[in-house]
């Protein structure tokens, strides 16, 4: 199993990048250090000139991989959602009980991220912080419909659909599985954000996690729908 996991490659939709950064040492350094820099200074202050200085490479060399910092952010968020989907598959595939499977899926989607040694050049902990703070910037643009048609958000949508299928398996009469699934995923990111920045607006803290809230919300919603 360990050998199998170490050979997994998360496939990012073609079109997000010009040259696949996974195919070269420079590309991997671009990804590794862009995560560090965006988490450190924020996406608004991030640019390829600063990234090039950090990695000791010309700014033009980064443009051979990504045509803009927006495309780089879309790449990072796509990689994250691909990694989350891989976590969902691994953590839930052997669970037959529908309630246990739903709870495990919510845990995967809402828990505090830990470093994954299977991807040595990507710090998933820092990437998770970027997703919490910057994820919406990857799609809150005028080009979102065009990019959606081109498949840029394929991995994110697959995660939502996978969770929706698990919800339907638990309660096949529930009419809003996709809505609930996307609410859990986006809501968990929002709760993580306000837990950090607007502590007076949430009951989540070091003792109460977003995970416990969304498990409670989901099971109550689906149980009440059965009555």
PDB file of N, CA, C and O in Angstrom, residues 99-151:
ATOM      1  N   UNK A  99     -23.580   5.252   7.593  1.00  0.00           N
ATOM      2  CA  UNK A  99     -23.392   6.353   8.539  1.00  0.00           C
ATOM      3  C   UNK A  99     -21.915   6.534   8.881  1.00  0.00           C
ATOM      4  O   UNK A  99     -21.418   7.662   8.915  1.00  0.00           O
ATOM      5  N   UNK A 100     -21.225   5.449   9.120  1.00  0.00           N
ATOM      6  CA  UNK A 100     -19.789   5.529   9.407  1.00  0.00           C
ATOM      7  C   UNK A 100     -19.028   6.126   8.224  1.00  0.00           C
ATOM      8  O   UNK A 100     -18.094   6.919   8.408  1.00  0.00           O
ATOM      9  N   UNK A 101     -19.434   5.748   7.024  1.00  0.00           N
ATOM     10  CA  UNK A 101     -18.776   6.262   5.821  1.00  0.00           C
ATOM     11  C   UNK A 101     -19.006   7.760   5.677  1.00  0.00           C
ATOM     12  O   UNK A 101     -18.088   8.517   5.330  1.00  0.00           O
ATOM     13  N   UNK A 102     -20.221   8.226   5.960  1.00  0.00           N
ATOM     14  CA  UNK A 102     -20.542   9.650   5.886  1.00  0.00           C
ATOM     15  C   UNK A 102     -19.745  10.431   6.922  1.00  0.00           C
ATOM     16  O   UNK A 102     -19.178  11.494   6.615  1.00  0.00           O
ATOM     17  N   UNK A 103     -19.683   9.928   8.132  1.00  0.00           N
ATOM     18  CA  UNK A 103     -18.932  10.605   9.193  1.00  0.00           C
ATOM     19  C   UNK A 103     -17.450  10.691   8.827  1.00  0.00           C
ATOM     20  O   UNK A 103     -16.820  11.736   8.988  1.00  0.00           O
ATOM     21  N   UNK A 104     -16.899   9.605   8.317  1.00  0.00           N
ATOM     22  CA  UNK A 104     -15.482   9.596   7.926  1.00  0.00           C
ATOM     23  C   UNK A 104     -15.228  10.593   6.794  1.00  0.00           C
ATOM     24  O   UNK A 104     -14.211  11.308   6.792  1.00  0.00           O
ATOM     25  N   UNK A 105     -16.132  10.664   5.845  1.00  0.00           N
ATOM     26  CA  UNK A 105     -15.980  11.604   4.733  1.00  0.00           C
ATOM     27  C   UNK A 105     -15.969  13.048   5.235  1.00  0.00           C
ATOM     28  O   UNK A 105     -15.157  13.871   4.794  1.00  0.00           O
ATOM     29  N   UNK A 106     -16.875  13.364   6.155  1.00  0.00           N
ATOM     30  CA  UNK A 106     -16.925  14.715   6.716  1.00  0.00           C
ATOM     31  C   UNK A 106     -15.650  15.015   7.492  1.00  0.00           C
ATOM     32  O   UNK A 106     -15.108  16.133   7.424  1.00  0.00           O
ATOM     33  N   UNK A 107     -15.160  14.023   8.212  1.00  0.00           N
ATOM     34  CA  UNK A 107     -13.899  14.209   8.952  1.00  0.00           C
ATOM     35  C   UNK A 107     -12.753  14.550   7.999  1.00  0.00           C
ATOM     36  O   UNK A 107     -11.961  15.460   8.261  1.00  0.00           O
ATOM     37  N   UNK A 108     -12.668  13.824   6.888  1.00  0.00           N
ATOM     38  CA  UNK A 108     -11.600  14.070   5.910  1.00  0.00           C
ATOM     39  C   UNK A 108     -11.691  15.490   5.357  1.00  0.00           C
ATOM     40  O   UNK A 108     -10.669  16.174   5.186  1.00  0.00           O
ATOM     41  N   UNK A 109     -12.897  15.938   5.096  1.00  0.00           N
ATOM     42  CA  UNK A 109     -13.107  17.237   4.451  1.00  0.00           C
ATOM     43  C   UNK A 109     -13.003  18.425   5.403  1.00  0.00           C
ATOM     44  O   UNK A 109     -12.855  19.556   4.953  1.00  0.00           O
ATOM     45  N   UNK A 110     -13.079  18.179   6.695  1.00  0.00           N
ATOM     46  CA  UNK A 110     -13.136  19.301   7.644  1.00  0.00           C
ATOM     47  C   UNK A 110     -12.025  19.290   8.685  1.00  0.00           C
ATOM     48  O   UNK A 110     -11.883  20.254   9.439  1.00  0.00           O
ATOM     49  N   UNK A 111     -11.226  18.230   8.728  1.00  0.00           N
ATOM     50  CA  UNK A 111     -10.219  18.108   9.780  1.00  0.00           C
ATOM     51  C   UNK A 111      -9.025  19.023   9.527  1.00  0.00           C
ATOM     52  O   UNK A 111      -8.833  19.545   8.414  1.00  0.00           O
ATOM     53  N   UNK A 112      -8.198  19.188  10.542  1.00  0.00           N
ATOM     54  CA  UNK A 112      -6.950  19.919  10.408  1.00  0.00           C
ATOM     55  C   UNK A 112      -5.996  19.105   9.541  1.00  0.00           C
ATOM     56  O   UNK A 112      -5.806  17.913   9.755  1.00  0.00           O
ATOM     57  N   UNK A 113      -5.427  19.756   8.540  1.00  0.00           N
ATOM     58  CA  UNK A 113      -4.567  19.069   7.586  1.00  0.00           C
ATOM     59  C   UNK A 113      -3.221  18.699   8.200  1.00  0.00           C
ATOM     60  O   UNK A 113      -2.625  19.476   8.930  1.00  0.00           O
ATOM     61  N   UNK A 114      -2.746  17.481   7.853  1.00  0.00           N
ATOM     62  CA  UNK A 114      -1.431  17.024   8.280  1.00  0.00           C
ATOM     63  C   UNK A 114      -0.545  16.811   7.052  1.00  0.00           C
ATOM     64  O   UNK A 114      -1.040  16.575   5.951  1.00  0.00           O
ATOM     65  N   UNK A 115       0.755  16.903   7.264  1.00  0.00           N
ATOM     66  CA  UNK A 115       1.707  16.714   6.174  1.00  0.00           C
ATOM     67  C   UNK A 115       1.621  15.305   5.611  1.00  0.00           C
ATOM     68  O   UNK A 115       1.512  14.337   6.368  1.00  0.00           O
ATOM     69  N   UNK A 116       1.640  15.189   4.279  1.00  0.00           N
ATOM     70  CA  UNK A 116       1.590  13.903   3.594  1.00  0.00           C
ATOM     71  C   UNK A 116       2.954  13.637   2.965  1.00  0.00           C
ATOM     72  O   UNK A 116       3.349  14.320   2.018  1.00  0.00           O
ATOM     73  N   UNK A 117       3.671  12.650   3.468  1.00  0.00           N
ATOM     74  CA  UNK A 117       5.036  12.370   3.013  1.00  0.00           C
ATOM     75  C   UNK A 117       5.086  11.803   1.594  1.00  0.00           C
ATOM     76  O   UNK A 117       6.161  11.706   1.000  1.00  0.00           O
ATOM     77  N   UNK A 118       3.925  11.450   1.029  1.00  0.00           N
ATOM     78  CA  UNK A 118       3.906  10.912  -0.325  1.00  0.00           C
ATOM     79  C   UNK A 118       4.173  11.974  -1.379  1.00  0.00           C
ATOM     80  O   UNK A 118       4.444  11.654  -2.534  1.00  0.00           O
ATOM     81  N   UNK A 119       4.071  13.254  -1.004  1.00  0.00           N
ATOM     82  CA  UNK A 119       4.307  14.356  -1.944  1.00  0.00           C
ATOM     83  C   UNK A 119       5.318  15.306  -1.303  1.00  0.00           C
ATOM     84  O   UNK A 119       4.955  16.303  -0.680  1.00  0.00           O
ATOM     85  N   UNK A 120       6.593  15.000  -1.469  1.00  0.00           N
ATOM     86  CA  UNK A 120       7.645  15.666  -0.703  1.00  0.00           C
ATOM     87  C   UNK A 120       7.813  17.139  -1.030  1.00  0.00           C
ATOM     88  O   UNK A 120       8.250  17.915  -0.180  1.00  0.00           O
ATOM     89  N   UNK A 121       7.482  17.565  -2.260  1.00  0.00           N
ATOM     90  CA  UNK A 121       7.702  18.963  -2.632  1.00  0.00           C
ATOM     91  C   UNK A 121       6.486  19.850  -2.361  1.00  0.00           C
ATOM     92  O   UNK A 121       6.520  21.044  -2.651  1.00  0.00           O
ATOM     93  N   UNK A 122       5.434  19.268  -1.799  1.00  0.00           N
ATOM     94  CA  UNK A 122       4.231  20.053  -1.501  1.00  0.00           C
ATOM     95  C   UNK A 122       3.920  19.963  -0.017  1.00  0.00           C
ATOM     96  O   UNK A 122       3.731  18.880   0.529  1.00  0.00           O
ATOM     97  N   UNK A 123       3.874  21.116   0.620  1.00  0.00           N
ATOM     98  CA  UNK A 123       3.533  21.195   2.037  1.00  0.00           C
ATOM     99  C   UNK A 123       2.012  21.347   2.136  1.00  0.00           C
ATOM    100  O   UNK A 123       1.472  22.440   1.942  1.00  0.00           O
ATOM    101  N   UNK A 124       1.329  20.238   2.434  1.00  0.00           N
ATOM    102  CA  UNK A 124      -0.136  20.253   2.461  1.00  0.00           C
ATOM    103  C   UNK A 124      -0.685  21.123   3.583  1.00  0.00           C
ATOM    104  O   UNK A 124      -1.788  21.663   3.459  1.00  0.00           O
ATOM    105  N   UNK A 125       0.068  21.276   4.664  1.00  0.00           N
ATOM    106  CA  UNK A 125      -0.388  22.114   5.778  1.00  0.00           C
ATOM    107  C   UNK A 125      -0.459  23.572   5.338  1.00  0.00           C
ATOM    108  O   UNK A 125      -1.464  24.263   5.567  1.00  0.00           O
ATOM    109  N   UNK A 126       0.596  24.047   4.684  1.00  0.00           N
ATOM    110  CA  UNK A 126       0.599  25.422   4.176  1.00  0.00           C
ATOM    111  C   UNK A 126      -0.420  25.590   3.055  1.00  0.00           C
ATOM    112  O   UNK A 126      -1.090  26.627   2.967  1.00  0.00           O
ATOM    113  N   UNK A 127      -0.540  24.576   2.203  1.00  0.00           N
ATOM    114  CA  UNK A 127      -1.507  24.648   1.102  1.00  0.00           C
ATOM    115  C   UNK A 127      -2.924  24.743   1.641  1.00  0.00           C
ATOM    116  O   UNK A 127      -3.751  25.490   1.105  1.00  0.00           O
ATOM    117  N   UNK A 128      -3.220  24.017   2.705  1.00  0.00           N
ATOM    118  CA  UNK A 128      -4.535  24.098   3.322  1.00  0.00           C
ATOM    119  C   UNK A 128      -4.829  25.513   3.820  1.00  0.00           C
ATOM    120  O   UNK A 128      -5.952  26.017   3.680  1.00  0.00           O
ATOM    121  N   UNK A 129      -3.831  26.183   4.371  1.00  0.00           N
ATOM    122  CA  UNK A 129      -4.012  27.574   4.818  1.00  0.00           C
ATOM    123  C   UNK A 129      -4.307  28.482   3.634  1.00  0.00           C
ATOM    124  O   UNK A 129      -5.125  29.408   3.733  1.00  0.00           O
ATOM    125  N   UNK A 130      -3.670  28.219   2.503  1.00  0.00           N
ATOM    126  CA  UNK A 130      -3.951  28.991   1.292  1.00  0.00           C
ATOM    127  C   UNK A 130      -5.387  28.753   0.841  1.00  0.00           C
ATOM    128  O   UNK A 130      -6.101  29.687   0.461  1.00  0.00           O
ATOM    129  N   UNK A 131      -5.832  27.497   0.884  1.00  0.00           N
ATOM    130  CA  UNK A 131      -7.201  27.173   0.475  1.00  0.00           C
ATOM    131  C   UNK A 131      -8.203  27.892   1.378  1.00  0.00           C
ATOM    132  O   UNK A 131      -9.200  28.449   0.908  1.00  0.00           O
ATOM    133  N   UNK A 132      -7.945  27.907   2.671  1.00  0.00           N
ATOM    134  CA  UNK A 132      -8.829  28.582   3.619  1.00  0.00           C
ATOM    135  C   UNK A 132      -8.929  30.066   3.292  1.00  0.00           C
ATOM    136  O   UNK A 132     -10.015  30.651   3.310  1.00  0.00           O
ATOM    137  N   UNK A 133      -7.811  30.684   2.957  1.00  0.00           N
ATOM    138  CA  UNK A 133      -7.769  32.134   2.767  1.00  0.00           C
ATOM    139  C   UNK A 133      -7.971  32.590   1.324  1.00  0.00           C
ATOM    140  O   UNK A 133      -8.455  33.708   1.100  1.00  0.00           O
ATOM    141  N   UNK A 134      -7.615  31.737   0.362  1.00  0.00           N
ATOM    142  CA  UNK A 134      -7.557  32.204  -1.021  1.00  0.00           C
ATOM    143  C   UNK A 134      -8.405  31.398  -2.006  1.00  0.00           C
ATOM    144  O   UNK A 134      -8.474  31.752  -3.173  1.00  0.00           O
ATOM    145  N   UNK A 135      -9.025  30.303  -1.574  1.00  0.00           N
ATOM    146  CA  UNK A 135      -9.696  29.399  -2.508  1.00  0.00           C
ATOM    147  C   UNK A 135     -10.699  30.110  -3.415  1.00  0.00           C
ATOM    148  O   UNK A 135     -10.714  29.892  -4.625  1.00  0.00           O
ATOM    149  N   UNK A 136     -11.524  30.989  -2.860  1.00  0.00           N
ATOM    150  CA  UNK A 136     -12.571  31.642  -3.652  1.00  0.00           C
ATOM    151  C   UNK A 136     -11.991  32.535  -4.748  1.00  0.00           C
ATOM    152  O   UNK A 136     -12.643  32.783  -5.764  1.00  0.00           O
ATOM    153  N   UNK A 137     -10.733  32.985  -4.569  1.00  0.00           N
ATOM    154  CA  UNK A 137     -10.107  33.849  -5.570  1.00  0.00           C
ATOM    155  C   UNK A 137      -9.765  33.080  -6.838  1.00  0.00           C
ATOM    156  O   UNK A 137      -9.523  33.683  -7.881  1.00  0.00           O
ATOM    157  N   UNK A 138      -9.756  31.755  -6.753  1.00  0.00           N
ATOM    158  CA  UNK A 138      -9.463  30.953  -7.939  1.00  0.00           C
ATOM    159  C   UNK A 138     -10.641  30.923  -8.908  1.00  0.00           C
ATOM    160  O   UNK A 138     -10.458  30.682 -10.108  1.00  0.00           O
ATOM    161  N   UNK A 139     -11.856  31.169  -8.398  1.00  0.00           N
ATOM    162  CA  UNK A 139     -13.033  31.129  -9.278  1.00  0.00           C
ATOM    163  C   UNK A 139     -13.883  32.399  -9.253  1.00  0.00           C
ATOM    164  O   UNK A 139     -14.790  32.553 -10.071  1.00  0.00           O
ATOM    165  N   UNK A 140     -13.610  33.332  -8.342  1.00  0.00           N
ATOM    166  CA  UNK A 140     -14.389  34.579  -8.294  1.00  0.00           C
ATOM    167  C   UNK A 140     -13.825  35.578  -9.299  1.00  0.00           C
ATOM    168  O   UNK A 140     -13.305  36.638  -8.948  1.00  0.00           O
ATOM    169  N   UNK A 141     -13.935  35.216 -10.568  1.00  0.00           N
ATOM    170  CA  UNK A 141     -13.427  36.051 -11.651  1.00  0.00           C
ATOM    171  C   UNK A 141     -14.451  36.110 -12.777  1.00  0.00           C
ATOM    172  O   UNK A 141     -15.387  35.307 -12.825  1.00  0.00           O
ATOM    173  N   UNK A 142     -14.261  37.037 -13.695  1.00  0.00           N
ATOM    174  CA  UNK A 142     -15.148  37.156 -14.848  1.00  0.00           C
ATOM    175  C   UNK A 142     -15.013  35.963 -15.791  1.00  0.00           C
ATOM    176  O   UNK A 142     -15.913  35.678 -16.576  1.00  0.00           O
ATOM    177  N   UNK A 143     -13.896  35.269 -15.702  1.00  0.00           N
ATOM    178  CA  UNK A 143     -13.628  34.154 -16.612  1.00  0.00           C
ATOM    179  C   UNK A 143     -14.113  32.815 -16.071  1.00  0.00           C
ATOM    180  O   UNK A 143     -13.859  31.762 -16.665  1.00  0.00           O
ATOM    181  N   UNK A 144     -14.817  32.815 -14.930  1.00  0.00           N
ATOM    182  CA  UNK A 144     -15.147  31.559 -14.263  1.00  0.00           C
ATOM    183  C   UNK A 144     -15.957  30.614 -15.151  1.00  0.00           C
ATOM    184  O   UNK A 144     -15.694  29.406 -15.169  1.00  0.00           O
ATOM    185  N   UNK A 145     -16.915  31.136 -15.921  1.00  0.00           N
ATOM    186  CA  UNK A 145     -17.746  30.252 -16.745  1.00  0.00           C
ATOM    187  C   UNK A 145     -16.932  29.614 -17.867  1.00  0.00           C
ATOM    188  O   UNK A 145     -17.089  28.428 -18.171  1.00  0.00           O
ATOM    189  N   UNK A 146     -16.061  30.402 -18.469  1.00  0.00           N
ATOM    190  CA  UNK A 146     -15.202  29.871 -19.523  1.00  0.00           C
ATOM    191  C   UNK A 146     -14.246  28.831 -18.964  1.00  0.00           C
ATOM    192  O   UNK A 146     -14.078  27.745 -19.538  1.00  0.00           O
ATOM    193  N   UNK A 147     -13.628  29.147 -17.826  1.00  0.00           N
ATOM    194  CA  UNK A 147     -12.693  28.209 -17.214  1.00  0.00           C
ATOM    195  C   UNK A 147     -13.395  26.944 -16.740  1.00  0.00           C
ATOM    196  O   UNK A 147     -12.825  25.844 -16.804  1.00  0.00           O
ATOM    197  N   UNK A 148     -14.628  27.082 -16.286  1.00  0.00           N
ATOM    198  CA  UNK A 148     -15.408  25.915 -15.873  1.00  0.00           C
ATOM    199  C   UNK A 148     -15.676  25.000 -17.073  1.00  0.00           C
ATOM    200  O   UNK A 148     -15.533  23.773 -16.974  1.00  0.00           O
ATOM    201  N   UNK A 149     -16.033  25.586 -18.208  1.00  0.00           N
ATOM    202  CA  UNK A 149     -16.280  24.797 -19.418  1.00  0.00           C
ATOM    203  C   UNK A 149     -15.010  24.087 -19.884  1.00  0.00           C
ATOM    204  O   UNK A 149     -15.071  23.001 -20.467  1.00  0.00           O
ATOM    205  N   UNK A 150     -13.868  24.703 -19.610  1.00  0.00           N
ATOM    206  CA  UNK A 150     -12.590  24.106 -20.004  1.00  0.00           C
ATOM    207  C   UNK A 150     -12.101  23.060 -19.003  1.00  0.00           C
ATOM    208  O   UNK A 150     -11.048  22.458 -19.200  1.00  0.00           O
ATOM    209  N   UNK A 151     -12.860  22.869 -17.927  1.00  0.00           N
ATOM    210  CA  UNK A 151     -12.548  21.803 -16.978  1.00  0.00           C
ATOM    211  C   UNK A 151     -11.599  22.171 -15.866  1.00  0.00           C
ATOM    212  O   UNK A 151     -11.078  21.290 -15.170  1.00  0.00           O
TER     213      UNK A 151
END
